[in-house]
XYZ file of C-alpha atoms in Angstrom:
597
model
C 62.993 -102.962 77.795
C 62.278 -99.500 79.167
C 63.797 -96.522 77.428
C 63.672 -93.056 79.072
C 62.203 -92.142 82.440
C 59.817 -89.477 83.631
C 60.276 -87.054 86.512
C 57.651 -85.178 88.442
C 57.105 -83.849 91.912
C 54.458 -86.552 92.348
C 54.988 -89.611 90.146
C 52.080 -92.011 90.455
C 51.847 -95.745 89.752
C 48.212 -96.050 88.853
C 49.109 -97.880 85.635
C 50.857 -101.233 85.196
C 50.878 -103.845 82.462
C 51.603 -107.528 83.078
C 52.417 -109.217 79.776
C 51.330 -112.859 79.828
C 51.963 -113.197 76.095
C 53.404 -110.715 73.596
C 53.996 -112.769 70.440
C 51.973 -114.602 67.829
C 53.337 -118.015 68.813
C 52.453 -117.911 72.530
C 49.501 -115.603 71.885
C 48.725 -112.028 72.898
C 47.461 -111.531 76.457
C 48.032 -108.415 78.570
C 46.728 -107.650 82.047
C 46.327 -103.906 82.494
C 46.039 -102.438 85.978
C 44.233 -99.094 86.145
C 44.046 -98.054 89.771
C 41.697 -100.453 91.554
C 40.666 -102.291 88.354
C 42.265 -105.040 86.234
C 41.477 -105.385 82.525
C 42.593 -108.346 80.435
C 43.399 -107.319 76.862
C 42.948 -110.310 74.542
C 43.533 -113.955 75.445
C 45.299 -115.838 72.676
C 47.458 -117.912 75.008
C 48.361 -121.496 74.215
C 49.561 -122.116 77.802
C 47.232 -121.018 80.619
C 49.366 -122.136 83.546
C 50.479 -118.633 84.542
C 47.164 -116.916 83.872
C 45.208 -119.503 85.822
C 47.673 -119.789 88.698
C 44.737 -119.626 91.054
C 41.191 -120.638 90.191
C 39.791 -119.104 93.356
C 39.085 -115.787 91.622
C 39.159 -114.474 88.042
C 42.448 -112.932 86.869
C 40.676 -109.692 85.868
C 37.532 -107.647 86.350
C 36.683 -107.766 82.642
C 38.143 -108.963 79.331
C 38.363 -107.019 76.057
C 38.939 -108.938 72.819
C 40.345 -106.871 69.956
C 39.456 -109.254 67.092
C 38.732 -112.863 66.183
C 42.157 -114.056 65.032
C 43.299 -117.046 67.039
C 46.491 -115.535 68.433
C 44.304 -112.939 70.161
C 41.219 -115.021 70.963
C 41.824 -118.769 71.080
C 42.000 -118.869 74.897
C 38.700 -117.125 75.519
C 36.598 -120.285 75.554
C 38.791 -121.988 78.168
C 38.838 -118.766 80.187
C 35.040 -118.568 80.028
C 34.662 -122.210 81.040
C 36.933 -121.656 84.044
C 35.390 -118.338 85.103
C 31.887 -118.131 83.576
C 31.121 -115.021 85.627
C 34.024 -113.055 84.060
C 32.534 -110.650 81.458
C 34.088 -110.621 77.962
C 33.470 -107.801 75.490
C 34.230 -107.121 71.825
C 32.704 -105.464 68.774
C 29.494 -106.933 67.353
C 31.249 -108.428 64.324
C 33.954 -110.005 66.487
C 31.324 -111.698 68.651
C 29.952 -113.312 65.473
C 33.355 -114.430 64.166
C 34.817 -115.721 67.435
C 33.057 -119.138 67.442
C 34.919 -120.055 64.257
C 38.061 -120.516 66.345
C 36.538 -123.455 68.235
C 34.310 -124.871 65.502
C 37.404 -125.168 63.295
C 39.324 -126.874 66.064
C 36.633 -129.464 66.779
C 34.751 -129.363 63.468
C 31.621 -130.172 65.518
C 29.276 -127.233 65.859
C 26.875 -129.050 68.159
C 29.400 -129.701 70.918
C 28.964 -128.025 74.299
C 32.063 -125.953 73.735
C 30.636 -124.428 70.592
C 27.312 -123.618 72.262
C 29.166 -121.876 75.064
C 31.336 -119.928 72.643
C 28.297 -118.544 70.843
C 27.298 -116.487 73.892
C 30.519 -115.974 75.828
C 31.212 -112.501 74.382
C 29.067 -109.371 74.695
C 28.921 -106.807 71.866
C 29.891 -103.161 72.331
C 28.978 -100.270 69.998
C 31.516 -98.191 68.066
C 32.647 -94.767 69.255
C 30.466 -94.756 72.364
C 32.057 -94.551 75.839
C 30.695 -97.328 78.063
C 31.230 -97.091 81.833
C 31.742 -100.589 83.257
C 32.609 -99.626 86.841
C 32.767 -96.403 88.794
C 35.543 -94.433 87.133
C 36.366 -96.952 84.361
C 35.015 -96.546 80.815
C 35.900 -98.025 77.404
C 35.360 -96.697 73.878
C 35.828 -98.749 70.676
C 37.381 -97.563 67.406
C 37.848 -99.633 64.213
C 41.369 -100.980 63.729
C 41.250 -102.139 60.116
C 43.102 -105.460 59.650
C 39.992 -107.692 59.979
C 36.236 -107.043 60.000
C 35.243 -106.158 63.537
C 38.811 -105.555 64.722
C 38.729 -102.897 67.439
C 41.051 -100.581 69.309
C 40.131 -99.713 72.878
C 40.404 -96.340 74.574
C 40.283 -97.007 78.314
C 39.752 -94.090 80.682
C 40.230 -94.362 84.427
C 39.166 -91.523 86.739
C 40.207 -92.197 90.361
C 37.427 -91.817 92.885
C 37.605 -89.180 95.653
C 38.277 -91.853 98.278
C 41.339 -93.153 96.377
C 44.800 -92.347 97.689
C 45.847 -90.291 94.669
C 44.437 -86.999 93.344
C 41.477 -87.297 90.969
C 43.465 -87.216 87.720
C 42.103 -89.238 84.775
C 44.400 -91.698 82.974
C 43.940 -93.044 79.453
C 45.282 -96.138 77.692
C 44.864 -96.861 73.981
C 45.260 -100.497 72.871
C 45.281 -101.178 69.127
C 45.360 -104.977 68.923
C 46.392 -105.671 65.323
C 45.816 -102.617 63.155
C 46.145 -101.530 59.527
C 45.852 -97.969 58.251
C 45.338 -98.955 54.606
C 42.029 -100.054 53.131
C 41.797 -103.727 52.206
C 39.108 -105.226 49.979
C 36.881 -106.409 52.823
C 37.697 -103.976 55.613
C 38.405 -100.265 55.755
C 41.586 -99.017 57.392
C 41.869 -97.546 60.865
C 40.346 -94.004 60.842
C 43.475 -92.126 61.848
C 41.818 -88.722 61.536
C 39.451 -89.612 64.404
C 42.371 -90.409 66.707
C 44.675 -87.496 65.894
C 45.773 -85.616 69.002
C 44.211 -88.112 71.403
C 47.300 -87.950 73.671
C 46.747 -91.075 75.791
C 49.050 -91.672 78.709
C 49.859 -95.147 77.350
C 49.711 -96.570 73.834
C 49.930 -100.358 73.469
C 50.652 -101.057 69.816
C 51.764 -103.949 67.651
C 55.078 -103.808 65.754
C 54.719 -106.882 63.531
C 56.882 -105.601 60.677
C 59.314 -103.479 62.682
C 60.746 -100.673 60.558
C 60.246 -102.473 57.214
C 58.757 -100.479 54.321
C 56.154 -102.077 52.078
C 54.828 -101.143 48.652
C 51.312 -99.751 48.465
C 48.626 -102.347 49.142
C 47.317 -102.215 45.568
C 50.829 -102.783 44.232
C 51.180 -105.861 46.439
C 47.883 -107.180 45.048
C 48.958 -106.561 41.450
C 52.261 -108.368 41.945
C 50.487 -111.402 43.392
C 47.828 -111.406 40.671
C 50.473 -111.223 37.947
C 52.377 -114.155 39.477
C 49.230 -116.297 39.621
C 48.314 -115.342 36.055
C 51.777 -116.356 34.788
C 51.506 -119.717 36.515
C 48.086 -120.406 35.008
C 49.407 -119.441 31.572
C 52.095 -122.074 32.101
C 49.374 -124.649 32.866
C 50.174 -124.724 36.580
C 47.596 -125.011 39.347
C 47.917 -122.716 42.356
C 47.719 -123.795 46.003
C 47.123 -120.988 48.512
C 47.227 -122.065 52.189
C 45.703 -119.303 54.349
C 44.200 -118.739 57.803
C 40.485 -119.294 58.254
C 39.678 -115.595 58.601
C 41.042 -112.576 56.793
C 43.648 -113.403 54.194
C 41.700 -116.185 52.465
C 38.640 -114.005 51.928
C 40.809 -111.099 50.764
C 42.413 -113.392 48.182
C 39.036 -114.560 46.909
C 37.867 -110.981 46.391
C 41.144 -110.177 44.635
C 40.788 -113.171 42.306
C 37.147 -112.384 41.555
C 37.658 -108.703 40.756
C 41.181 -108.367 39.307
C 41.388 -107.785 35.565
C 43.737 -110.775 35.171
C 40.914 -113.146 36.158
C 37.503 -111.562 35.549
C 35.594 -113.475 32.896
C 38.208 -116.245 32.619
C 37.139 -119.870 32.397
C 38.774 -120.738 35.703
C 37.789 -122.720 38.800
C 38.630 -121.490 42.294
C 38.169 -124.162 44.958
C 37.886 -123.406 48.683
C 38.435 -126.080 51.306
C 38.450 -126.580 55.073
C 38.246 -123.742 57.571
C 38.730 -121.141 54.832
C 35.319 -122.157 53.427
C 33.826 -121.873 56.926
C 35.360 -118.416 57.180
C 33.680 -117.408 53.911
C 30.312 -118.528 55.280
C 30.972 -116.463 58.411
C 31.716 -113.394 56.271
C 28.374 -113.797 54.509
C 26.661 -113.527 57.876
C 28.356 -110.180 58.601
C 27.767 -108.718 55.126
C 25.859 -105.641 56.450
C 29.026 -104.688 58.379
C 31.395 -104.900 55.393
C 32.379 -101.823 53.321
C 29.719 -100.264 51.110
C 31.571 -101.255 47.938
C 31.470 -104.908 49.012
C 27.764 -104.738 49.779
C 27.130 -103.218 46.339
C 29.176 -106.012 44.747
C 27.079 -108.591 46.588
C 23.842 -107.083 45.223
C 24.853 -108.001 41.670
C 26.614 -111.312 42.195
C 27.471 -113.730 44.966
C 30.264 -112.593 47.245
C 32.025 -115.959 47.292
C 30.092 -119.035 46.132
C 29.269 -118.572 42.449
C 29.212 -121.202 39.687
C 27.638 -118.853 37.160
C 30.053 -115.912 36.921
C 33.642 -116.589 35.869
C 35.942 -117.283 37.545
C 33.776 -119.807 39.402
C 34.171 -120.177 43.174
C 33.140 -123.515 44.657
C 33.379 -125.633 47.771
C 35.981 -128.337 47.300
C 34.680 -131.851 47.932
C 36.713 -135.065 47.560
C 34.884 -136.092 44.389
C 35.809 -132.820 42.659
C 39.572 -133.221 43.066
C 39.728 -135.294 39.889
C 39.183 -132.036 37.987
C 42.674 -130.848 38.976
C 44.131 -133.076 36.229
C 41.855 -131.600 33.560
C 42.769 -127.913 33.758
C 44.718 -125.469 35.940
C 42.840 -124.543 39.101
C 43.288 -122.343 42.167
C 42.820 -123.960 45.591
C 42.541 -122.124 48.906
C 42.867 -124.301 51.993
C 43.912 -124.288 55.661
C 47.388 -122.974 56.333
C 48.008 -125.974 58.630
C 46.660 -128.601 56.211
C 48.689 -131.411 54.671
C 49.099 -129.910 51.210
C 50.313 -133.157 49.643
C 46.688 -134.328 49.468
C 46.158 -131.802 46.671
C 49.330 -132.126 44.602
C 50.413 -135.732 45.276
C 49.338 -137.011 41.836
C 51.418 -134.470 39.911
C 53.596 -132.141 42.025
C 55.253 -130.542 39.006
C 51.911 -129.134 37.885
C 51.486 -127.087 41.065
C 52.794 -123.832 42.478
C 52.408 -123.331 46.244
C 52.206 -119.689 47.327
C 52.794 -119.235 51.051
C 51.943 -115.944 52.806
C 55.029 -114.076 53.904
C 54.922 -113.428 57.627
C 57.576 -111.738 59.781
C 56.998 -113.806 62.932
C 58.670 -117.091 62.070
C 62.107 -118.220 60.962
C 61.936 -120.331 57.825
C 64.911 -121.960 56.177
C 64.995 -122.534 52.477
C 66.199 -125.692 50.765
C 66.469 -126.846 47.214
C 63.489 -128.768 45.958
C 63.889 -131.885 43.874
C 63.473 -129.929 40.654
C 65.532 -126.896 41.564
C 62.633 -125.081 43.204
C 62.186 -124.222 46.876
C 60.636 -126.215 49.643
C 59.913 -124.450 52.942
C 60.396 -126.401 56.147
C 59.803 -125.098 59.619
C 62.645 -124.857 62.092
C 60.520 -126.816 64.519
C 60.894 -130.548 64.984
C 58.640 -132.971 63.161
C 57.033 -133.765 66.508
C 55.603 -130.248 66.572
C 54.066 -130.334 63.111
C 50.475 -130.445 64.355
C 47.558 -128.423 62.988
C 47.281 -125.003 64.594
C 44.384 -122.568 64.672
C 46.575 -119.462 64.902
C 45.989 -117.063 62.061
C 49.706 -116.389 61.819
C 50.982 -119.960 62.021
C 53.256 -120.776 59.097
C 53.051 -124.548 59.475
C 54.871 -126.451 56.716
C 52.662 -128.260 54.251
C 54.035 -131.701 54.945
C 56.231 -133.561 57.364
C 59.940 -133.792 56.486
C 59.328 -137.540 56.274
C 56.663 -137.255 53.573
C 57.246 -139.596 50.591
C 55.834 -137.054 48.138
C 58.127 -134.770 46.150
C 57.370 -131.122 46.751
C 56.059 -128.684 44.165
C 57.656 -125.319 43.540
C 56.981 -123.105 46.585
C 57.189 -119.329 46.708
C 56.156 -116.641 49.178
C 54.175 -113.484 48.558
C 53.454 -110.333 50.522
C 49.896 -109.198 51.091
C 50.377 -107.300 54.335
C 47.551 -107.003 56.861
C 49.580 -105.070 59.423
C 51.213 -101.647 59.196
C 54.822 -101.351 58.107
C 57.326 -99.144 59.947
C 56.164 -95.796 58.518
C 52.525 -96.674 59.291
C 53.377 -97.589 62.899
C 55.349 -94.403 63.522
C 52.605 -92.361 61.835
C 50.056 -93.700 64.314
C 52.326 -92.981 67.281
C 53.028 -89.406 66.196
C 49.345 -88.717 65.619
C 48.295 -90.049 69.021
C 51.221 -88.466 70.931
C 51.275 -90.745 74.011
C 53.688 -90.591 76.946
C 54.398 -94.350 77.086
C 54.514 -96.736 74.102
C 54.432 -100.504 74.696
C 55.373 -102.568 71.624
C 54.044 -106.149 71.341
C 53.338 -108.673 68.587
C 56.675 -108.764 66.790
C 60.039 -110.505 66.906
C 62.481 -108.982 69.434
C 64.772 -107.801 66.642
C 61.924 -106.076 64.788
C 60.731 -104.354 67.960
C 64.304 -103.330 68.803
C 64.469 -101.642 65.411
C 61.421 -99.567 66.352
C 62.743 -98.572 69.770
C 66.036 -97.659 68.112
C 64.410 -94.986 65.948
C 65.601 -91.578 67.095
C 62.254 -90.014 66.213
C 60.621 -92.312 68.801
C 63.053 -92.696 71.684
C 63.595 -88.927 71.881
C 59.866 -88.268 72.281
C 58.284 -91.227 74.036
C 58.882 -93.653 76.872
C 59.330 -96.972 75.023
C 58.838 -100.529 76.314
C 59.249 -103.940 74.684
C 58.219 -106.408 77.410
C 58.884 -110.116 77.188
C 56.346 -112.753 78.181
C 55.503 -112.861 81.912
C 57.095 -109.494 82.618
C 55.683 -106.448 84.394
C 55.876 -102.918 82.988
C 55.318 -100.059 85.395
C 53.909 -96.936 83.771
C 54.525 -93.893 85.978
C 52.955 -90.726 84.634
C 55.000 -87.531 85.034
C 55.671 -84.225 83.365
C 59.411 -84.021 82.637
C 60.872 -86.312 80.007
C 64.409 -87.643 80.477
C 66.239 -88.487 77.258
C 68.046 -91.783 77.123
C 70.629 -93.212 74.790
C 69.126 -95.158 71.927
C 69.863 -98.874 71.744
C 73.037 -99.602 69.794
C 72.013 -100.422 66.230
C 75.090 -99.470 64.187
C 78.575 -100.936 63.764
C 81.833 -99.217 62.883
C 84.099 -100.814 60.319
C 86.935 -100.099 57.925
C 86.957 -99.586 54.178
C 89.966 -100.580 52.066
C 90.136 -99.526 48.402
C 92.267 -101.758 46.181
C 93.037 -101.527 42.463
C 90.210 -103.835 41.389
C 87.950 -104.108 44.429
C 86.801 -102.542 47.673
C 86.855 -104.424 50.996
C 84.575 -103.507 53.894
C 85.524 -104.968 57.291
C 82.956 -105.111 60.102
C 83.332 -106.331 63.734
C 82.231 -109.890 64.436
C 79.700 -108.577 66.981
C 77.348 -108.011 64.057
C 76.982 -111.787 63.647
C 75.244 -112.039 67.043
C 72.108 -110.542 65.544
C 69.790 -113.350 64.308
C 69.284 -111.438 61.055
C 72.950 -111.948 60.157
C 72.157 -115.424 58.853
C 69.799 -113.917 56.277
C 72.453 -111.459 55.109
C 75.162 -114.118 54.919
C 72.933 -116.850 53.486
C 74.764 -117.153 50.148
C 77.861 -115.040 50.789
C 76.731 -112.606 48.084
C 75.620 -109.026 48.671
C 74.143 -106.277 46.550
C 75.241 -102.671 47.048
C 73.280 -99.628 45.901
C 73.313 -95.921 46.557
C 70.480 -94.389 48.568
C 71.135 -90.673 48.415
C 74.612 -90.200 49.825
C 74.505 -93.524 51.687
C 75.616 -96.928 50.413
C 73.170 -99.707 51.365
C 74.261 -103.355 51.521
C 71.710 -106.150 51.113
C 72.257 -109.896 51.243
C 71.161 -111.970 48.236
C 69.162 -114.984 49.525
C 68.903 -118.338 47.800
C 65.432 -117.644 46.459
C 66.754 -114.780 44.314
C 69.521 -116.931 42.940
C 66.972 -119.635 42.115
C 64.578 -117.107 40.535
C 67.056 -114.857 38.743
C 66.446 -111.275 37.768
C 68.441 -109.345 35.188
C 71.140 -108.278 37.636
C 71.926 -111.898 38.565
C 72.066 -113.454 35.109
C 75.681 -112.502 34.473
C 76.772 -114.470 37.553
C 75.213 -117.732 36.412
C 76.636 -120.513 34.330
C 75.802 -119.986 30.653
C 74.429 -123.543 30.453
C 72.089 -123.143 33.418
C 68.404 -123.733 32.556
C 67.624 -120.792 34.833
C 68.911 -118.487 32.088
C 65.922 -119.431 29.937
C 63.740 -116.655 31.285
C 61.736 -114.013 29.460
C 64.453 -111.379 29.909
C 66.788 -113.462 27.737
C 64.177 -114.357 25.104
C 64.406 -112.844 21.602
C 60.658 -112.132 21.678
C 60.768 -110.044 24.860
C 60.400 -106.362 23.947
C 58.888 -103.451 25.797
C 58.065 -105.670 28.824
C 55.751 -107.786 26.654
C 55.925 -111.158 24.922
C 55.699 -111.012 21.103
C 55.989 -114.738 20.367
C 52.739 -115.826 18.695
C 53.342 -119.409 19.825
C 53.473 -118.398 23.478
C 50.420 -118.404 25.788
C 51.730 -115.028 26.985
C 51.594 -113.456 23.514
C 51.015 -109.670 23.805
C 50.803 -109.935 27.595
C 52.976 -107.868 29.903
C 55.511 -110.241 31.483
C 58.313 -109.926 34.020
C 61.931 -110.542 32.937
C 62.281 -113.510 35.326
C 59.243 -115.367 33.950
C 59.339 -118.629 31.970
C 57.338 -120.120 29.114
C 57.608 -123.402 27.135
C 58.536 -121.726 23.798
C 61.569 -119.783 24.994
C 64.043 -118.740 22.273
C 67.398 -117.238 23.312
C 68.441 -113.839 22.072
C 71.509 -115.477 20.530
C 71.867 -118.936 19.044
C 74.731 -121.145 20.142
C 76.415 -120.532 16.782
C 76.204 -116.757 17.263
C 77.638 -117.084 20.759
C 80.534 -119.089 19.373
């Protein structure tokens, strides 16, 4: 999609972008044309047919890899094997993390493919313009999100013999970025980029216009949920990608006040353990606070300081039956291998990602079991860092444990994305790496489409980027619906046109047929109530439930719940701060059945 146009006495077409892949599932891969040069930005493709249409010559003059996550990098090895003369560049840390993509896939570090991957990428320094060809230079800036993740500022200055006047053009490509500081990587340094004014900004829009709580609040909510489960004698299963989220979780569990000093075992399995080893090799590049932490105790593997962090081996799984444990493993692994002996003793916490549609079904004990919309034939292990592969096949004979999702964002939300755009002040903005509906939300923002030339290309589409001086306003994409309001004696009816149901998000709103309305200033906001909220009730839902439902036996309805804390001396949560929708085995209702009668 192209929003407004630009007018000038001499519009030039020195800039074009061919999008081979724009989403996490097919992988990110963009071919940028700057005058006489072609630059490939990332290569996370799963299907190379289009990119390698001809093997007679390389598809680009050079390749820039933003970071080591698979949806941006998994195709680099195949590209290098096909065109070994094609130069590939990234930050120093990314060059060290990249081989994990292929060692995880083959699990054989001595294979030829792994040896090739170790040297396929050349390291570039931070904040130093490097001229690759006459008139083409690149400068790297940290992007946050993952250690080594880089944004690229490309500058093209046409040569005197070129057809067009010698006017320099700039393109800024973020890859995946995060403005907030995480535990193992500092956020993108926005102050260094303010007022850069590139001609083109290529930016991810993973979360669309969604607003997230502060990062530390997200961490506290997750830590409190894990602590409640452990207090209820449940073990925790955390499937994560090999790089990034798993290591962030380990640092959270090791340093959060809910867990420090506790007699607790944290087990790490599969590619997540390999990712931890890779992080140890890049320790000098991690934030100063992390390096100071590592001077006093081990960063990950530690059997001396509680909670203990250990490699999980098959012989150690028998310890799961002895006490509650926390297990981190591959996001694509068959999770039944961990909980098969006693599913009811486990809580599976899946990372909440915006890129995939997941339907929710009732588990066999009233909990939730997530199943992918894809067919069982497609349930194969993936190396993508964003793949939300279900933990077992729909045909698995094992009952499923209780499964919940959590948010620990590693990408910017809507306000963070718009903040970056306004600080850089580009002419063109190309949005990638997000569902079409999320990206449409961004292009529909008046503050963006009135100021910038917006594009949301689909895979295998070409975006022309003419640079001019006069901006032509265009009508924003339709994102609102007119309806009617009818006020009756006992209720209010709101009628909306059926066109609203064409949006794929309608199914989420209409999931249960129940909505929640609340005032936001002078506006009334409607929100659908999904099944997961009905299955994990909060105070506002309790009145709608059957009085005999076991789901009413939550802390908010317990006689010992006062001041957000539990005061039952028989409870493992005694004197702890608890949430109203929590549960414990010594629940006592606020009223006895006789009092209710």
